[in-house]
Amino acid sequence: AVRSGGNDIIAAIATPPGQGGVGIVRISGPNLCSIATAISGRLPEPRRAELSDFLDAQGEVLDRGIALFFPAPHSYTGEDVLELQGHGGTAVMNLLLDRCLQLGARLAEPGEFTLRAFLNDKLDLVQAESVADLIEASSAEAARSAMRSLKGEFSATIQKMVQSLIDLRVLVEATLDFPEEEIDFLQSARAMEQLQIIQEQLEQVLLASRQGSLLQEGVKVVLVGQPNVGKSSLLNQLAGDDVAIVTEIPGTTRDTIRQSIQLAGVPIHLIDTAGLRETSDIVEQHGIARTHAAIEQADMVLLLVDCRHGLTSADQTVLAGLPARLPVLTVYNKIDLLNQAPRVEQNSLGKAVYLSAKQGEGIELLRATLLETVGWQANLAGGGVFMARQRHLRALMQAKAALECAATWLNDACQLEMLAEELRMAQQALSSITGEFTADDLLGEIFSSFCIGK
Ligand code: GDP
Ligand code: ZN
């Protein structure tokens, strides 16, 4: 049971595996005096870096480094926290960790330090999640928006909406007690207006959160194109200076080919349909199944054709096999061979970009059009983006649906009970984001995806 933690001492290596200048073992729990004394001779003075020998059971020096002590409640977890900063080598870090375990600490679960911080009200759930998002952020933009959530900007926005909802609920519930005056009461208090203001706030937050979720989770793009139309050339151009980020994730050679590039910090995961050829080969059929599964989750199609030939019948066949809901962006490549200029046009499938991957002409046009197609709003990117997860988006959508129902009931003065109920559900959905009412299994799910030592 997740919530019952916190009575024992946990320890973990907080720095990444491998070699580095410094490695840190972090320990948290009630009363660390005996562990600290056994390892470094005494409990260090609170919040003061103390140079210290770290000793094994025989009193032999395992490492020499800095010991730091943060007494409860002024620590990351809200408990006593001891940090042993030693030399960043795998063997020496493991010796230090083993020594802690020998002295009664237990190995921390992934995310358990942050879980304790959450349970001790050091962070709300959004902030706790943003710790993991910040660590996992693969672009500067993603890191910045995770940091905004960690500082509490997202939570504050949610809390403001929750407060407005509470005010409105108080008004409605009070009206329920005085039925004869209800219509006047609600109208004079401009309940509808209040509700609309909350709905508008929610729209803003949804927009900012969708952007954040683009940054965090990226978009899945199905790449359609016959051999030699210039797929590789185009991907290299798109990746630009981030060539290092272009990774062909190795599976079996016949597996789905997946590459990821970043545009404006948004991870673009490409799913290559080259793996969709018909085959009787069992291994290859597996690859095809995987490709189909990937396509099920795709956000858009990038169709690449040679501008001299246009769409081939093979392209048509592949397109016909893709879900119709997917927006299609067509790229007419090799315009240099027809002496044409780069441009964007509208065709029957959607937008079409004319470019030359080889000459690098029209690449910026494609970048902008691609980001536009997936819903990225460059003008929001600066400030208002929150690092939102699917969980947050779902809750926001639930609240939105409840508020829409509430608006309908509000227009029908006989249905105030229904109105009150929808408002209650909207509030509950919003509160679930910051973790006010959260089931243990959800907490388990969230924190288990953290790295150890955080
Ligand atoms: P893929 O098989 O779809 O990955 O295509 P490649 O990127 O390997 O390119 C196939 C051939 O087309 C190569 O010889 C490229 O140099 C050439 N090519 C790609 N893009 C262009 C272009 O925009 N203009 C011209 N003239 N040739 C191109
Ligand atoms: Zn290629």
PDB file of N, CA and C in Angstrom, residues 310-402:
ATOM      1  N   GLY A 310       4.117  12.455 -59.149  1.00  0.00           N
ATOM      2  CA  GLY A 310       2.930  12.582 -58.300  1.00  0.00           C
ATOM      3  C   GLY A 310       2.629  11.283 -57.576  1.00  0.00           C
ATOM      4  N   LEU A 311       1.380  11.145 -57.126  1.00  0.00           N
ATOM      5  CA  LEU A 311       0.996   9.940 -56.390  1.00  0.00           C
ATOM      6  C   LEU A 311       0.984   8.731 -57.310  1.00  0.00           C
ATOM      7  N   THR A 312       1.638   7.665 -56.880  1.00  0.00           N
ATOM      8  CA  THR A 312       1.598   6.421 -57.655  1.00  0.00           C
ATOM      9  C   THR A 312       0.451   5.556 -57.139  1.00  0.00           C
ATOM     10  N   SER A 313       0.129   4.512 -57.900  1.00  0.00           N
ATOM     11  CA  SER A 313      -0.965   3.644 -57.462  1.00  0.00           C
ATOM     12  C   SER A 313      -0.558   2.916 -56.176  1.00  0.00           C
ATOM     13  N   ALA A 314       0.747   2.659 -56.027  1.00  0.00           N
ATOM     14  CA  ALA A 314       1.220   2.028 -54.788  1.00  0.00           C
ATOM     15  C   ALA A 314       0.951   2.953 -53.593  1.00  0.00           C
ATOM     16  N   ASP A 315       1.183   4.264 -53.788  1.00  0.00           N
ATOM     17  CA  ASP A 315       0.886   5.232 -52.721  1.00  0.00           C
ATOM     18  C   ASP A 315      -0.598   5.182 -52.367  1.00  0.00           C
ATOM     19  N   GLN A 316      -1.423   5.163 -53.417  1.00  0.00           N
ATOM     20  CA  GLN A 316      -2.882   5.142 -53.196  1.00  0.00           C
ATOM     21  C   GLN A 316      -3.281   3.938 -52.360  1.00  0.00           C
ATOM     22  N   THR A 317      -2.670   2.786 -52.693  1.00  0.00           N
ATOM     23  CA  THR A 317      -2.999   1.563 -51.966  1.00  0.00           C
ATOM     24  C   THR A 317      -2.637   1.702 -50.492  1.00  0.00           C
ATOM     25  N   VAL A 318      -1.421   2.207 -50.230  1.00  0.00           N
ATOM     26  CA  VAL A 318      -0.994   2.362 -48.836  1.00  0.00           C
ATOM     27  C   VAL A 318      -1.930   3.326 -48.104  1.00  0.00           C
ATOM     28  N   LEU A 319      -2.220   4.460 -48.754  1.00  0.00           N
ATOM     29  CA  LEU A 319      -3.097   5.458 -48.129  1.00  0.00           C
ATOM     30  C   LEU A 319      -4.457   4.864 -47.786  1.00  0.00           C
ATOM     31  N   ALA A 320      -4.978   4.055 -48.726  1.00  0.00           N
ATOM     32  CA  ALA A 320      -6.308   3.478 -48.524  1.00  0.00           C
ATOM     33  C   ALA A 320      -6.326   2.561 -47.302  1.00  0.00           C
ATOM     34  N   GLY A 321      -5.163   2.009 -46.963  1.00  0.00           N
ATOM     35  CA  GLY A 321      -5.094   1.114 -45.809  1.00  0.00           C
ATOM     36  C   GLY A 321      -4.915   1.831 -44.485  1.00  0.00           C
ATOM     37  N   LEU A 322      -4.761   3.155 -44.501  1.00  0.00           N
ATOM     38  CA  LEU A 322      -4.536   3.907 -43.268  1.00  0.00           C
ATOM     39  C   LEU A 322      -5.865   4.441 -42.730  1.00  0.00           C
ATOM     40  N   PRO A 323      -5.946   4.641 -41.402  1.00  0.00           N
ATOM     41  CA  PRO A 323      -7.194   5.164 -40.838  1.00  0.00           C
ATOM     42  C   PRO A 323      -7.559   6.508 -41.475  1.00  0.00           C
ATOM     43  N   ALA A 324      -8.825   6.656 -41.835  1.00  0.00           N
ATOM     44  CA  ALA A 324      -9.263   7.847 -42.561  1.00  0.00           C
ATOM     45  C   ALA A 324      -9.192   9.106 -41.702  1.00  0.00           C
ATOM     46  N   ARG A 325      -9.168   8.923 -40.350  1.00  0.00           N
ATOM     47  CA  ARG A 325      -9.164  10.091 -39.469  1.00  0.00           C
ATOM     48  C   ARG A 325      -7.857  10.875 -39.547  1.00  0.00           C
ATOM     49  N   LEU A 326      -6.785  10.242 -40.068  1.00  0.00           N
ATOM     50  CA  LEU A 326      -5.466  10.878 -40.025  1.00  0.00           C
ATOM     51  C   LEU A 326      -5.343  11.989 -41.053  1.00  0.00           C
ATOM     52  N   PRO A 327      -4.931  13.181 -40.631  1.00  0.00           N
ATOM     53  CA  PRO A 327      -4.649  14.227 -41.622  1.00  0.00           C
ATOM     54  C   PRO A 327      -3.434  13.840 -42.456  1.00  0.00           C
ATOM     55  N   VAL A 328      -3.474  14.187 -43.736  1.00  0.00           N
ATOM     56  CA  VAL A 328      -2.376  13.843 -44.638  1.00  0.00           C
ATOM     57  C   VAL A 328      -1.669  15.113 -45.092  1.00  0.00           C
ATOM     58  N   LEU A 329      -0.354  15.132 -44.914  1.00  0.00           N
ATOM     59  CA  LEU A 329       0.451  16.228 -45.445  1.00  0.00           C
ATOM     60  C   LEU A 329       1.299  15.636 -46.568  1.00  0.00           C
ATOM     61  N   THR A 330       1.134  16.176 -47.793  1.00  0.00           N
ATOM     62  CA  THR A 330       1.862  15.632 -48.942  1.00  0.00           C
ATOM     63  C   THR A 330       3.099  16.478 -49.221  1.00  0.00           C
ATOM     64  N   VAL A 331       4.194  15.805 -49.483  1.00  0.00           N
ATOM     65  CA  VAL A 331       5.410  16.506 -49.871  1.00  0.00           C
ATOM     66  C   VAL A 331       5.759  16.109 -51.303  1.00  0.00           C
ATOM     67  N   TYR A 332       5.825  17.106 -52.175  1.00  0.00           N
ATOM     68  CA  TYR A 332       6.289  16.880 -53.541  1.00  0.00           C
ATOM     69  C   TYR A 332       7.773  17.220 -53.559  1.00  0.00           C
ATOM     70  N   ASN A 333       8.596  16.177 -53.633  1.00  0.00           N
ATOM     71  CA  ASN A 333      10.043  16.362 -53.542  1.00  0.00           C
ATOM     72  C   ASN A 333      10.668  16.499 -54.937  1.00  0.00           C
ATOM     73  N   LYS A 334      11.896  16.956 -54.934  1.00  0.00           N
ATOM     74  CA  LYS A 334      12.745  17.079 -56.139  1.00  0.00           C
ATOM     75  C   LYS A 334      12.255  18.167 -57.092  1.00  0.00           C
ATOM     76  N   ILE A 335      11.747  19.278 -56.539  1.00  0.00           N
ATOM     77  CA  ILE A 335      11.293  20.364 -57.414  1.00  0.00           C
ATOM     78  C   ILE A 335      12.443  20.972 -58.207  1.00  0.00           C
ATOM     79  N   ASP A 336      13.696  20.739 -57.722  1.00  0.00           N
ATOM     80  CA  ASP A 336      14.842  21.279 -58.473  1.00  0.00           C
ATOM     81  C   ASP A 336      14.890  20.679 -59.882  1.00  0.00           C
ATOM     82  N   LEU A 337      14.402  19.444 -60.016  1.00  0.00           N
ATOM     83  CA  LEU A 337      14.449  18.788 -61.332  1.00  0.00           C
ATOM     84  C   LEU A 337      13.438  19.396 -62.299  1.00  0.00           C
ATOM     85  N   LEU A 338      12.445  20.107 -61.758  1.00  0.00           N
ATOM     86  CA  LEU A 338      11.453  20.763 -62.625  1.00  0.00           C
ATOM     87  C   LEU A 338      11.622  22.282 -62.611  1.00  0.00           C
ATOM     88  N   ASN A 339      12.728  22.714 -61.955  1.00  0.00           N
ATOM     89  CA  ASN A 339      12.977  24.156 -61.837  1.00  0.00           C
ATOM     90  C   ASN A 339      11.826  24.925 -61.211  1.00  0.00           C
ATOM     91  N   GLN A 340      11.244  24.333 -60.157  1.00  0.00           N
ATOM     92  CA  GLN A 340      10.137  25.023 -59.494  1.00  0.00           C
ATOM     93  C   GLN A 340      10.593  25.652 -58.183  1.00  0.00           C
ATOM     94  N   ALA A 341       9.766  26.553 -57.675  1.00  0.00           N
ATOM     95  CA  ALA A 341      10.070  27.211 -56.400  1.00  0.00           C
ATOM     96  C   ALA A 341       9.317  26.511 -55.267  1.00  0.00           C
ATOM     97  N   PRO A 342       9.907  26.510 -54.068  1.00  0.00           N
ATOM     98  CA  PRO A 342       9.208  25.889 -52.932  1.00  0.00           C
ATOM     99  C   PRO A 342       7.927  26.642 -52.598  1.00  0.00           C
ATOM    100  N   ARG A 343       6.893  25.920 -52.208  1.00  0.00           N
ATOM    101  CA  ARG A 343       5.621  26.559 -51.883  1.00  0.00           C
ATOM    102  C   ARG A 343       4.709  25.587 -51.142  1.00  0.00           C
ATOM    103  N   VAL A 344       3.642  26.144 -50.572  1.00  0.00           N
ATOM    104  CA  VAL A 344       2.615  25.325 -49.933  1.00  0.00           C
ATOM    105  C   VAL A 344       1.324  25.490 -50.717  1.00  0.00           C
ATOM    106  N   GLU A 345       0.678  24.377 -51.016  1.00  0.00           N
ATOM    107  CA  GLU A 345      -0.605  24.453 -51.714  1.00  0.00           C
ATOM    108  C   GLU A 345      -1.607  23.569 -50.993  1.00  0.00           C
ATOM    109  N   GLN A 346      -2.847  23.742 -51.355  1.00  0.00           N
ATOM    110  CA  GLN A 346      -3.902  22.888 -50.804  1.00  0.00           C
ATOM    111  C   GLN A 346      -4.260  21.870 -51.867  1.00  0.00           C
ATOM    112  N   ASN A 347      -4.226  20.591 -51.552  1.00  0.00           N
ATOM    113  CA  ASN A 347      -4.721  19.612 -52.522  1.00  0.00           C
ATOM    114  C   ASN A 347      -5.877  18.825 -51.914  1.00  0.00           C
ATOM    115  N   SER A 348      -6.363  17.838 -52.630  1.00  0.00           N
ATOM    116  CA  SER A 348      -7.581  17.155 -52.174  1.00  0.00           C
ATOM    117  C   SER A 348      -7.358  16.407 -50.869  1.00  0.00           C
ATOM    118  N   LEU A 349      -6.094  16.055 -50.564  1.00  0.00           N
ATOM    119  CA  LEU A 349      -5.814  15.318 -49.334  1.00  0.00           C
ATOM    120  C   LEU A 349      -5.598  16.236 -48.146  1.00  0.00           C
ATOM    121  N   GLY A 350      -5.184  17.477 -48.420  1.00  0.00           N
ATOM    122  CA  GLY A 350      -4.848  18.414 -47.348  1.00  0.00           C
ATOM    123  C   GLY A 350      -3.789  19.362 -47.859  1.00  0.00           C
ATOM    124  N   LYS A 351      -2.860  19.750 -46.974  1.00  0.00           N
ATOM    125  CA  LYS A 351      -1.806  20.653 -47.435  1.00  0.00           C
ATOM    126  C   LYS A 351      -0.743  19.882 -48.202  1.00  0.00           C
ATOM    127  N   ALA A 352      -0.126  20.570 -49.171  1.00  0.00           N
ATOM    128  CA  ALA A 352       0.956  19.969 -49.933  1.00  0.00           C
ATOM    129  C   ALA A 352       2.129  20.937 -49.963  1.00  0.00           C
ATOM    130  N   VAL A 353       3.318  20.434 -49.649  1.00  0.00           N
ATOM    131  CA  VAL A 353       4.516  21.262 -49.666  1.00  0.00           C
ATOM    132  C   VAL A 353       5.411  20.799 -50.811  1.00  0.00           C
ATOM    133  N   TYR A 354       5.838  21.766 -51.628  1.00  0.00           N
ATOM    134  CA  TYR A 354       6.744  21.476 -52.728  1.00  0.00           C
ATOM    135  C   TYR A 354       8.138  21.877 -52.302  1.00  0.00           C
ATOM    136  N   LEU A 355       9.087  20.945 -52.391  1.00  0.00           N
ATOM    137  CA  LEU A 355      10.429  21.261 -51.915  1.00  0.00           C
ATOM    138  C   LEU A 355      11.486  20.404 -52.601  1.00  0.00           C
ATOM    139  N   SER A 356      12.723  20.722 -52.276  1.00  0.00           N
ATOM    140  CA  SER A 356      13.834  19.888 -52.732  1.00  0.00           C
ATOM    141  C   SER A 356      14.662  19.493 -51.524  1.00  0.00           C
ATOM    142  N   ALA A 357      14.590  18.212 -51.213  1.00  0.00           N
ATOM    143  CA  ALA A 357      15.356  17.729 -50.064  1.00  0.00           C
ATOM    144  C   ALA A 357      16.846  17.838 -50.369  1.00  0.00           C
ATOM    145  N   LYS A 358      17.192  17.586 -51.595  1.00  0.00           N
ATOM    146  CA  LYS A 358      18.603  17.594 -51.957  1.00  0.00           C
ATOM    147  C   LYS A 358      19.197  18.996 -51.843  1.00  0.00           C
ATOM    148  N   GLN A 359      18.486  19.984 -52.348  1.00  0.00           N
ATOM    149  CA  GLN A 359      18.993  21.366 -52.290  1.00  0.00           C
ATOM    150  C   GLN A 359      18.677  22.028 -50.963  1.00  0.00           C
ATOM    151  N   GLY A 360      17.872  21.385 -50.151  1.00  0.00           N
ATOM    152  CA  GLY A 360      17.498  21.998 -48.866  1.00  0.00           C
ATOM    153  C   GLY A 360      16.557  23.170 -49.042  1.00  0.00           C
ATOM    154  N   GLU A 361      15.786  23.173 -50.128  1.00  0.00           N
ATOM    155  CA  GLU A 361      14.861  24.288 -50.359  1.00  0.00           C
ATOM    156  C   GLU A 361      13.447  23.916 -49.950  1.00  0.00           C
ATOM    157  N   GLY A 362      12.821  24.788 -49.183  1.00  0.00           N
ATOM    158  CA  GLY A 362      11.445  24.541 -48.761  1.00  0.00           C
ATOM    159  C   GLY A 362      11.345  23.747 -47.463  1.00  0.00           C
ATOM    160  N   ILE A 363      12.480  23.470 -46.847  1.00  0.00           N
ATOM    161  CA  ILE A 363      12.472  22.659 -45.616  1.00  0.00           C
ATOM    162  C   ILE A 363      11.766  23.414 -44.480  1.00  0.00           C
ATOM    163  N   GLU A 364      12.045  24.738 -44.389  1.00  0.00           N
ATOM    164  CA  GLU A 364      11.397  25.539 -43.350  1.00  0.00           C
ATOM    165  C   GLU A 364       9.883  25.533 -43.526  1.00  0.00           C
ATOM    166  N   LEU A 365       9.450  25.612 -44.782  1.00  0.00           N
ATOM    167  CA  LEU A 365       8.014  25.560 -45.079  1.00  0.00           C
ATOM    168  C   LEU A 365       7.418  24.261 -44.553  1.00  0.00           C
ATOM    169  N   LEU A 366       8.137  23.169 -44.786  1.00  0.00           N
ATOM    170  CA  LEU A 366       7.637  21.867 -44.343  1.00  0.00           C
ATOM    171  C   LEU A 366       7.593  21.810 -42.812  1.00  0.00           C
ATOM    172  N   ARG A 367       8.671  22.286 -42.168  1.00  0.00           N
ATOM    173  CA  ARG A 367       8.691  22.277 -40.698  1.00  0.00           C
ATOM    174  C   ARG A 367       7.463  22.990 -40.151  1.00  0.00           C
ATOM    175  N   ALA A 368       7.223  24.198 -40.669  1.00  0.00           N
ATOM    176  CA  ALA A 368       6.108  24.999 -40.156  1.00  0.00           C
ATOM    177  C   ALA A 368       4.776  24.316 -40.441  1.00  0.00           C
ATOM    178  N   THR A 369       4.622  23.782 -41.653  1.00  0.00           N
ATOM    179  CA  THR A 369       3.346  23.158 -42.018  1.00  0.00           C
ATOM    180  C   THR A 369       3.102  21.895 -41.202  1.00  0.00           C
ATOM    181  N   LEU A 370       4.183  21.147 -40.974  1.00  0.00           N
ATOM    182  CA  LEU A 370       4.052  19.917 -40.192  1.00  0.00           C
ATOM    183  C   LEU A 370       3.608  20.240 -38.753  1.00  0.00           C
ATOM    184  N   LEU A 371       4.261  21.219 -38.151  1.00  0.00           N
ATOM    185  CA  LEU A 371       3.916  21.589 -36.774  1.00  0.00           C
ATOM    186  C   LEU A 371       2.480  22.111 -36.700  1.00  0.00           C
ATOM    187  N   GLU A 372       2.101  22.863 -37.726  1.00  0.00           N
ATOM    188  CA  GLU A 372       0.732  23.379 -37.776  1.00  0.00           C
ATOM    189  C   GLU A 372      -0.261  22.211 -37.859  1.00  0.00           C
ATOM    190  N   THR A 373       0.076  21.220 -38.672  1.00  0.00           N
ATOM    191  CA  THR A 373      -0.826  20.073 -38.849  1.00  0.00           C
ATOM    192  C   THR A 373      -1.061  19.315 -37.541  1.00  0.00           C
ATOM    193  N   VAL A 374      -0.028  19.229 -36.699  1.00  0.00           N
ATOM    194  CA  VAL A 374      -0.207  18.493 -35.447  1.00  0.00           C
ATOM    195  C   VAL A 374      -0.731  19.387 -34.322  1.00  0.00           C
ATOM    196  N   GLY A 375      -0.987  20.662 -34.630  1.00  0.00           N
ATOM    197  CA  GLY A 375      -1.629  21.525 -33.641  1.00  0.00           C
ATOM    198  C   GLY A 375      -0.673  22.290 -32.756  1.00  0.00           C
ATOM    199  N   TRP A 376       0.581  22.386 -33.166  1.00  0.00           N
ATOM    200  CA  TRP A 376       1.540  23.142 -32.363  1.00  0.00           C
ATOM    201  C   TRP A 376       1.345  24.623 -32.606  1.00  0.00           C
ATOM    202  N   GLN A 377       1.261  25.408 -31.541  1.00  0.00           N
ATOM    203  CA  GLN A 377       1.083  26.842 -31.680  1.00  0.00           C
ATOM    204  C   GLN A 377       2.340  27.552 -31.213  1.00  0.00           C
ATOM    205  N   ALA A 378       3.119  27.970 -32.194  1.00  0.00           N
ATOM    206  CA  ALA A 378       4.423  28.542 -31.881  1.00  0.00           C
ATOM    207  C   ALA A 378       4.305  29.741 -30.946  1.00  0.00           C
ATOM    208  N   ASN A 379       3.222  30.511 -31.087  1.00  0.00           N
ATOM    209  CA  ASN A 379       3.125  31.722 -30.277  1.00  0.00           C
ATOM    210  C   ASN A 379       2.848  31.418 -28.795  1.00  0.00           C
ATOM    211  N   LEU A 380       2.400  30.198 -28.516  1.00  0.00           N
ATOM    212  CA  LEU A 380       2.200  29.820 -27.120  1.00  0.00           C
ATOM    213  C   LEU A 380       3.484  29.289 -26.502  1.00  0.00           C
ATOM    214  N   ALA A 381       4.387  28.869 -27.360  1.00  0.00           N
ATOM    215  CA  ALA A 381       5.542  28.109 -26.888  1.00  0.00           C
ATOM    216  C   ALA A 381       6.346  28.862 -25.839  1.00  0.00           C
ATOM    217  N   GLY A 382       6.423  30.194 -25.960  1.00  0.00           N
ATOM    218  CA  GLY A 382       7.222  30.956 -25.017  1.00  0.00           C
ATOM    219  C   GLY A 382       6.849  30.748 -23.573  1.00  0.00           C
ATOM    220  N   GLY A 383       5.635  31.148 -23.186  1.00  0.00           N
ATOM    221  CA  GLY A 383       5.320  31.162 -21.774  1.00  0.00           C
ATOM    222  C   GLY A 383       4.288  30.172 -21.303  1.00  0.00           C
ATOM    223  N   GLY A 384       3.157  30.126 -21.995  1.00  0.00           N
ATOM    224  CA  GLY A 384       1.988  29.511 -21.374  1.00  0.00           C
ATOM    225  C   GLY A 384       1.844  28.009 -21.482  1.00  0.00           C
ATOM    226  N   VAL A 385       2.925  27.298 -21.802  1.00  0.00           N
ATOM    227  CA  VAL A 385       2.760  25.862 -21.994  1.00  0.00           C
ATOM    228  C   VAL A 385       2.988  25.100 -20.702  1.00  0.00           C
ATOM    229  N   PHE A 386       2.065  24.235 -20.356  1.00  0.00           N
ATOM    230  CA  PHE A 386       2.242  23.391 -19.186  1.00  0.00           C
ATOM    231  C   PHE A 386       2.601  21.996 -19.635  1.00  0.00           C
ATOM    232  N   MET A 387       3.503  21.385 -18.908  1.00  0.00           N
ATOM    233  CA  MET A 387       3.868  20.016 -19.214  1.00  0.00           C
ATOM    234  C   MET A 387       2.754  19.098 -18.745  1.00  0.00           C
ATOM    235  N   ALA A 388       1.831  18.818 -19.637  1.00  0.00           N
ATOM    236  CA  ALA A 388       0.679  18.032 -19.222  1.00  0.00           C
ATOM    237  C   ALA A 388       0.819  16.597 -19.694  1.00  0.00           C
ATOM    238  N   ARG A 389       0.257  15.706 -18.933  1.00  0.00           N
ATOM    239  CA  ARG A 389       0.244  14.301 -19.308  1.00  0.00           C
ATOM    240  C   ARG A 389      -1.139  13.925 -19.794  1.00  0.00           C
ATOM    241  N   GLN A 390      -1.233  12.735 -20.392  1.00  0.00           N
ATOM    242  CA  GLN A 390      -2.545  12.261 -20.834  1.00  0.00           C
ATOM    243  C   GLN A 390      -3.536  12.262 -19.677  1.00  0.00           C
ATOM    244  N   ARG A 391      -3.057  11.887 -18.502  1.00  0.00           N
ATOM    245  CA  ARG A 391      -3.911  11.857 -17.318  1.00  0.00           C
ATOM    246  C   ARG A 391      -4.553  13.236 -17.070  1.00  0.00           C
ATOM    247  N   HIS A 392      -3.738  14.281 -17.210  1.00  0.00           N
ATOM    248  CA  HIS A 392      -4.254  15.628 -16.984  1.00  0.00           C
ATOM    249  C   HIS A 392      -5.266  15.999 -18.063  1.00  0.00           C
ATOM    250  N   LEU A 393      -4.912  15.660 -19.314  1.00  0.00           N
ATOM    251  CA  LEU A 393      -5.814  16.002 -20.411  1.00  0.00           C
ATOM    252  C   LEU A 393      -7.159  15.314 -20.232  1.00  0.00           C
ATOM    253  N   ARG A 394      -7.121  14.038 -19.814  1.00  0.00           N
ATOM    254  CA  ARG A 394      -8.379  13.309 -19.607  1.00  0.00           C
ATOM    255  C   ARG A 394      -9.228  13.996 -18.549  1.00  0.00           C
ATOM    256  N   ALA A 395      -8.581  14.379 -17.443  1.00  0.00           N
ATOM    257  CA  ALA A 395      -9.326  15.030 -16.353  1.00  0.00           C
ATOM    258  C   ALA A 395      -9.894  16.367 -16.818  1.00  0.00           C
ATOM    259  N   LEU A 396      -9.105  17.111 -17.580  1.00  0.00           N
ATOM    260  CA  LEU A 396      -9.584  18.400 -18.079  1.00  0.00           C
ATOM    261  C   LEU A 396     -10.779  18.200 -19.007  1.00  0.00           C
ATOM    262  N   MET A 397     -10.716  17.160 -19.834  1.00  0.00           N
ATOM    263  CA  MET A 397     -11.826  16.875 -20.746  1.00  0.00           C
ATOM    264  C   MET A 397     -13.082  16.466 -19.970  1.00  0.00           C
ATOM    265  N   GLN A 398     -12.876  15.695 -18.908  1.00  0.00           N
ATOM    266  CA  GLN A 398     -14.015  15.309 -18.064  1.00  0.00           C
ATOM    267  C   GLN A 398     -14.677  16.538 -17.458  1.00  0.00           C
ATOM    268  N   ALA A 399     -13.837  17.435 -16.937  1.00  0.00           N
ATOM    269  CA  ALA A 399     -14.368  18.653 -16.333  1.00  0.00           C
ATOM    270  C   ALA A 399     -15.118  19.468 -17.374  1.00  0.00           C
ATOM    271  N   LYS A 400     -14.554  19.509 -18.567  1.00  0.00           N
ATOM    272  CA  LYS A 400     -15.184  20.272 -19.637  1.00  0.00           C
ATOM    273  C   LYS A 400     -16.575  19.717 -19.955  1.00  0.00           C
ATOM    274  N   ALA A 401     -16.656  18.389 -20.070  1.00  0.00           N
ATOM    275  CA  ALA A 401     -17.943  17.758 -20.377  1.00  0.00           C
ATOM    276  C   ALA A 401     -18.954  18.040 -19.262  1.00  0.00           C
ATOM    277  N   ALA A 402     -18.492  17.946 -18.016  1.00  0.00           N
ATOM    278  CA  ALA A 402     -19.400  18.189 -16.887  1.00  0.00           C
ATOM    279  C   ALA A 402     -19.909  19.632 -16.904  1.00  0.00           C
TER     280      ALA A 402
END
